[in-house]
PDB file of C-alpha atoms in Angstrom:
ATOM      1  CA  MET Z 295      62.562 130.456 117.542  1.00  0.00           C
ATOM      2  CA  ASN Z 296      59.492 130.152 119.663  1.00  0.00           C
ATOM      3  CA  ASN Z 297      57.315 131.749 116.879  1.00  0.00           C
ATOM      4  CA  GLN Z 298      58.696 129.174 114.328  1.00  0.00           C
ATOM      5  CA  ILE Z 299      58.001 126.224 116.700  1.00  0.00           C
ATOM      6  CA  GLU Z 300      54.505 127.533 117.108  1.00  0.00           C
ATOM      7  CA  GLU Z 301      54.050 127.889 113.545  1.00  0.00           C
ATOM      8  CA  LEU Z 302      55.242 124.304 113.025  1.00  0.00           C
ATOM      9  CA  LYS Z 303      52.822 123.107 115.599  1.00  0.00           C
ATOM     10  CA  LYS Z 304      49.980 124.858 113.891  1.00  0.00           C
ATOM     11  CA  THR Z 305      50.957 123.140 110.631  1.00  0.00           C
ATOM     12  CA  MET Z 306      51.261 119.742 112.166  1.00  0.00           C
ATOM     13  CA  LYS Z 307      47.855 120.094 114.045  1.00  0.00           C
ATOM     14  CA  ARG Z 308      46.205 120.782 110.742  1.00  0.00           C
ATOM     15  CA  ALA Z 309      48.015 117.797 108.949  1.00  0.00           C
ATOM     16  CA  ILE Z 310      47.394 115.035 111.647  1.00  0.00           C
ATOM     17  CA  ASP Z 311      44.275 112.820 111.896  1.00  0.00           C
ATOM     18  CA  GLY Z 312      44.482 112.516 115.672  1.00  0.00           C
ATOM     19  CA  PRO Z 313      43.723 114.912 118.442  1.00  0.00           C
ATOM     20  CA  SER Z 314      45.778 118.225 118.176  1.00  0.00           C
ATOM     21  CA  TRP Z 315      46.885 118.043 121.891  1.00  0.00           C
ATOM     22  CA  VAL Z 316      49.406 115.208 120.797  1.00  0.00           C
ATOM     23  CA  VAL Z 317      51.466 117.740 118.917  1.00  0.00           C
ATOM     24  CA  ASP Z 318      51.780 119.862 122.010  1.00  0.00           C
ATOM     25  CA  GLU Z 319      53.109 116.772 123.885  1.00  0.00           C
ATOM     26  CA  TRP Z 320      55.646 116.083 121.173  1.00  0.00           C
ATOM     27  CA  PHE Z 321      57.138 119.494 121.700  1.00  0.00           C
ATOM     28  CA  LYS Z 322      56.972 119.656 125.381  1.00  0.00           C
ATOM     29  CA  PRO Z 323      60.517 118.053 125.892  1.00  0.00           C
ATOM     30  CA  LEU Z 324      61.984 120.939 123.959  1.00  0.00           C
ATOM     31  CA  THR Z 325      59.915 123.910 125.087  1.00  0.00           C
ATOM     32  CA  GLU Z 326      58.761 123.402 128.660  1.00  0.00           C
ATOM     33  CA  ALA Z 327      61.338 124.292 131.287  1.00  0.00           C
ATOM     34  CA  LYS Z 328      61.874 121.556 133.904  1.00  0.00           C
ATOM     35  CA  SER Z 329      62.630 122.131 137.487  1.00  0.00           C
ATOM     36  CA  ILE Z 330      66.107 121.878 138.881  1.00  0.00           C
ATOM     37  CA  ASP Z 331      64.939 118.910 140.858  1.00  0.00           C
ATOM     38  CA  GLU Z 332      64.312 116.918 137.606  1.00  0.00           C
ATOM     39  CA  TRP Z 333      67.956 117.364 136.402  1.00  0.00           C
ATOM     40  CA  HIS Z 334      70.456 114.480 136.749  1.00  0.00           C
ATOM     41  CA  GLU Z 335      73.936 114.322 135.676  1.00  0.00           C
ATOM     42  CA  ASP Z 336      73.088 111.807 132.859  1.00  0.00           C
ATOM     43  CA  TYR Z 337      71.462 114.834 131.091  1.00  0.00           C
ATOM     44  CA  GLY Z 338      74.794 116.601 130.851  1.00  0.00           C
ATOM     45  CA  ASP Z 339      75.084 120.271 129.912  1.00  0.00           C
ATOM     46  CA  VAL Z 340      71.715 122.035 129.446  1.00  0.00           C
ATOM     47  CA  LEU Z 341      70.421 125.578 129.360  1.00  0.00           C
ATOM     48  CA  TRP Z 342      69.676 127.061 132.830  1.00  0.00           C
ATOM     49  CA  TRP Z 343      67.048 129.766 133.357  1.00  0.00           C
ATOM     50  CA  THR Z 344      65.537 132.005 136.032  1.00  0.00           C
ATOM     51  CA  PHE Z 345      62.033 133.229 135.889  1.00  0.00           C
ATOM     52  CA  PRO Z 346      60.977 135.717 134.809  1.00  0.00           C
ATOM     53  CA  ILE Z 347      63.725 135.486 132.086  1.00  0.00           C
ATOM     54  CA  GLU Z 348      65.834 138.632 132.392  1.00  0.00           C
ATOM     55  CA  GLU Z 349      69.156 137.324 131.099  1.00  0.00           C
ATOM     56  CA  SER Z 350      70.584 134.617 128.712  1.00  0.00           C
ATOM     57  CA  PRO Z 351      70.571 131.229 129.878  1.00  0.00           C
ATOM     58  CA  TYR Z 352      73.560 129.566 131.536  1.00  0.00           C
ATOM     59  CA  CYS Z 353      75.030 126.621 129.597  1.00  0.00           C
ATOM     60  CA  GLY Z 354      76.488 123.853 131.751  1.00  0.00           C
ATOM     61  CA  SER Z 355      75.434 121.778 134.657  1.00  0.00           C
ATOM     62  CA  PRO Z 356      75.287 122.259 138.499  1.00  0.00           C
ATOM     63  CA  LEU Z 357      78.398 120.288 138.765  1.00  0.00           C
ATOM     64  CA  ASP Z 358      80.416 123.056 136.983  1.00  0.00           C
ATOM     65  CA  VAL Z 359      83.045 124.841 139.082  1.00  0.00           C
ATOM     66  CA  ASP Z 360      81.563 128.036 137.933  1.00  0.00           C
ATOM     67  CA  TRP Z 361      77.960 127.130 138.601  1.00  0.00           C
ATOM     68  CA  PRO Z 362      75.990 130.476 139.480  1.00  0.00           C
ATOM     69  CA  ASP Z 363      73.821 128.664 141.958  1.00  0.00           C
ATOM     70  CA  TYR Z 364      70.607 130.765 141.179  1.00  0.00           C
ATOM     71  CA  HIS Z 365      69.148 129.195 138.196  1.00  0.00           C
ATOM     72  CA  THR Z 366      65.902 127.155 138.933  1.00  0.00           C
ATOM     73  CA  HIS Z 367      64.815 125.715 135.683  1.00  0.00           C
ATOM     74  CA  TRP Z 368      66.379 124.002 132.557  1.00  0.00           C
ATOM     75  CA  THR Z 369      65.756 122.994 128.972  1.00  0.00           C
ATOM     76  CA  PRO Z 370      67.790 120.563 126.787  1.00  0.00           C
ATOM     77  CA  ILE Z 371      70.059 121.866 124.085  1.00  0.00           C
ATOM     78  CA  VAL Z 372      68.938 121.088 120.835  1.00  0.00           C
ATOM     79  CA  ILE Z 373      71.852 119.945 118.559  1.00  0.00           C
ATOM     80  CA  PRO Z 374      71.357 121.014 114.991  1.00  0.00           C
ATOM     81  CA  THR Z 375      72.158 118.836 112.106  1.00  0.00           C
ATOM     82  CA  ALA Z 376      74.837 119.845 109.589  1.00  0.00           C
ATOM     83  CA  PRO Z 377      73.404 122.394 106.907  1.00  0.00           C
ATOM     84  CA  ALA Z 378      72.510 120.920 103.637  1.00  0.00           C
ATOM     85  CA  PRO Z 379      74.698 121.905 100.629  1.00  0.00           C
ATOM     86  CA  LYS Z 380      73.384 124.615  98.513  1.00  0.00           C
ATOM     87  CA  GLU Z 381      71.941 123.414  95.230  1.00  0.00           C
ATOM     88  CA  GLY Z 382      74.401 123.273  92.467  1.00  0.00           C
ATOM     89  CA  THR Z 383      77.350 122.826  94.912  1.00  0.00           C
ATOM     90  CA  ASP Z 384      79.665 119.845  94.009  1.00  0.00           C
ATOM     91  CA  TRP Z 385      80.236 118.752  97.532  1.00  0.00           C
ATOM     92  CA  LEU Z 386      80.739 114.964  97.038  1.00  0.00           C
ATOM     93  CA  ASN Z 387      83.955 113.404  96.040  1.00  0.00           C
ATOM     94  CA  GLU Z 388      82.842 110.776  93.748  1.00  0.00           C
ATOM     95  CA  GLU Z 389      85.900 108.731  94.558  1.00  0.00           C
ATOM     96  CA  SER Z 390      84.940 108.099  98.234  1.00  0.00           C
ATOM     97  CA  CYS Z 391      81.905 107.181 100.073  1.00  0.00           C
ATOM     98  CA  ALA Z 392      79.529 110.228 101.080  1.00  0.00           C
ATOM     99  CA  ARG Z 393      79.051 108.686 104.499  1.00  0.00           C
ATOM    100  CA  CYS Z 394      82.328 107.285 105.796  1.00  0.00           C
ATOM    101  CA  GLY Z 395      84.788 108.826 103.272  1.00  0.00           C
ATOM    102  CA  ARG Z 396      87.032 105.706 103.313  1.00  0.00           C
ATOM    103  CA  ASN Z 397      85.676 103.374 100.632  1.00  0.00           C
ATOM    104  CA  LYS Z 398      84.753 103.677  97.076  1.00  0.00           C
ATOM    105  CA  PRO Z 399      81.001 104.082  96.589  1.00  0.00           C
ATOM    106  CA  VAL Z 400      78.969 101.560  94.762  1.00  0.00           C
ATOM    107  CA  GLU Z 401      78.612 102.556  91.098  1.00  0.00           C
ATOM    108  CA  GLY Z 402      75.473 104.796  90.686  1.00  0.00           C
ATOM    109  CA  TYR Z 403      75.178 105.550  94.330  1.00  0.00           C
ATOM    110  CA  GLU Z 404      76.996 107.997  96.912  1.00  0.00           C
ATOM    111  CA  TRP Z 405      77.696 105.328  99.671  1.00  0.00           C
ATOM    112  CA  CYS Z 406      79.910 102.273  99.818  1.00  0.00           C
ATOM    113  CA  SER Z 407      78.512  98.801 100.230  1.00  0.00           C
ATOM    114  CA  GLU Z 408      79.819  98.927 103.965  1.00  0.00           C
ATOM    115  CA  CYS Z 409      77.524 101.812 104.734  1.00  0.00           C
ATOM    116  CA  ARG Z 410      74.832 100.481 102.616  1.00  0.00           C
ATOM    117  CA  PRO Z 411      74.937  96.737 103.079  1.00  0.00           C
ATOM    118  CA  ASP Z 412      71.780  96.427 100.839  1.00  0.00           C
ATOM    119  CA  LEU Z 413      73.955  97.401  97.882  1.00  0.00           C
ATOM    120  CA  LYS Z 414      75.831  94.407  97.133  1.00  0.00           C
ATOM    121  CA  SER Z 415      79.065  95.315  95.145  1.00  0.00           C
ATOM    122  CA  LYS Z 416      82.321  93.591  94.075  1.00  0.00           C
ATOM    123  CA  LYS Z 417      85.852  94.972  95.171  1.00  0.00           C
ATOM    124  CA  ASP Z 418      85.977  97.373  92.020  1.00  0.00           C
ATOM    125  CA  GLY Z 419      82.720  99.116  93.423  1.00  0.00           C
ATOM    126  CA  SER Z 420      80.517  97.944  90.598  1.00  0.00           C
ATOM    127  CA  LEU Z 421      76.944  96.863  91.533  1.00  0.00           C
ATOM    128  CA  VAL Z 422      76.026  93.281  91.682  1.00  0.00           C
ATOM    129  CA  GLN Z 423      73.132  92.313  89.755  1.00  0.00           C
ATOM    130  CA  CYS Z 424      70.757  89.275  90.085  1.00  0.00           C
ATOM    131  CA  PRO Z 425      71.712  86.606  87.386  1.00  0.00           C
ATOM    132  CA  LYS Z 426      68.271  85.806  86.878  1.00  0.00           C
ATOM    133  CA  CYS Z 427      66.399  89.253  86.468  1.00  0.00           C
ATOM    134  CA  ASP Z 428      69.362  91.919  86.688  1.00  0.00           C
ATOM    135  CA  ASN Z 429      67.764  93.526  89.787  1.00  0.00           C
ATOM    136  CA  GLN Z 430      70.421  95.627  91.415  1.00  0.00           C
ATOM    137  CA  ASN Z 431      68.808  96.193  94.965  1.00  0.00           C
ATOM    138  CA  LEU Z 432      69.644  92.981  96.529  1.00  0.00           C
ATOM    139  CA  ILE Z 433      68.605  92.451 100.123  1.00  0.00           C
ATOM    140  CA  PRO Z 434      71.026  91.076 102.591  1.00  0.00           C
ATOM    141  CA  HIS Z 435      70.122  87.929 104.778  1.00  0.00           C
ATOM    142  CA  PRO Z 436      69.214  89.129 108.172  1.00  0.00           C
ATOM    143  CA  ASN Z 437      71.294  86.496 110.040  1.00  0.00           C
ATOM    144  CA  GLN Z 438      73.807  85.136 107.628  1.00  0.00           C
ATOM    145  CA  ALA Z 439      76.661  87.183 105.888  1.00  0.00           C
ATOM    146  CA  ASN Z 440      77.379  86.851 102.294  1.00  0.00           C
ATOM    147  CA  ILE Z 441      73.918  85.663 101.395  1.00  0.00           C
ATOM    148  CA  TRP Z 442      71.554  87.986  99.483  1.00  0.00           C
ATOM    149  CA  LEU Z 443      68.001  87.842  98.259  1.00  0.00           C
ATOM    150  CA  CYS Z 444      66.592  89.257  95.063  1.00  0.00           C
ATOM    151  CA  GLY Z 445      63.122  90.624  95.819  1.00  0.00           C
ATOM    152  CA  PRO Z 446      61.499  90.595  92.339  1.00  0.00           C
ATOM    153  CA  CYS Z 447      62.481  86.838  91.479  1.00  0.00           C
ATOM    154  CA  ASN Z 448      63.298  85.400  94.879  1.00  0.00           C
ATOM    155  CA  GLN Z 449      66.665  84.308  93.803  1.00  0.00           C
ATOM    156  CA  VAL Z 450      69.077  83.503  96.667  1.00  0.00           C
ATOM    157  CA  ILE Z 451      72.602  84.674  95.829  1.00  0.00           C
ATOM    158  CA  GLU Z 452      75.505  83.437  97.865  1.00  0.00           C
ATOM    159  CA  GLU Z 453      79.171  85.076  97.847  1.00  0.00           C
ATOM    160  CA  GLY Z 454      81.243  83.545  95.118  1.00  0.00           C
ATOM    161  CA  THR Z 455      78.306  82.460  92.874  1.00  0.00           C
ATOM    162  CA  ASP Z 456      78.182  83.531  89.163  1.00  0.00           C
ATOM    163  CA  ILE Z 457      76.709  86.903  89.269  1.00  0.00           C
ATOM    164  CA  ASN Z 458      76.286  89.581  86.655  1.00  0.00           C
ATOM    165  CA  VAL Z 459      78.085  92.974  87.152  1.00  0.00           C
ATOM    166  CA  ASP Z 460      77.285  96.271  85.332  1.00  0.00           C
TER     167      ASP Z 460
END
């Protein structure tokens, strides 16, 4: 893993316009062991090390009943994201939102209008269009519910007005 991180750092250093030491600073929280004195219970479980490294790390906290009491340094646990589906795999249920799984998705999209409030839709899941220019990417008002703005023509659309639906 350290080799992969080093390769990623090299690639990033070549790609950025700023000084290369910035990239090293970005990765320090993940790769640099911190002293036990820097640990606090708010960090929760972490990986505990002794130096030189001669064994696998202990996973947990000094508050654990079985704490070995000889580890001196720690690093955070990096939580991985779920793996992406393989290409060609039909992993979506087209009848439910890909994010919450509860609601019907907006027609032509994977998410429902609750998870993607920028996609204004009617109860049947069909996408609302601007009555003036047929734009389908309506922008929700930042402070008022049920009011939308059409970017291309600046039309203000309120809930209950006559709107076009696919």
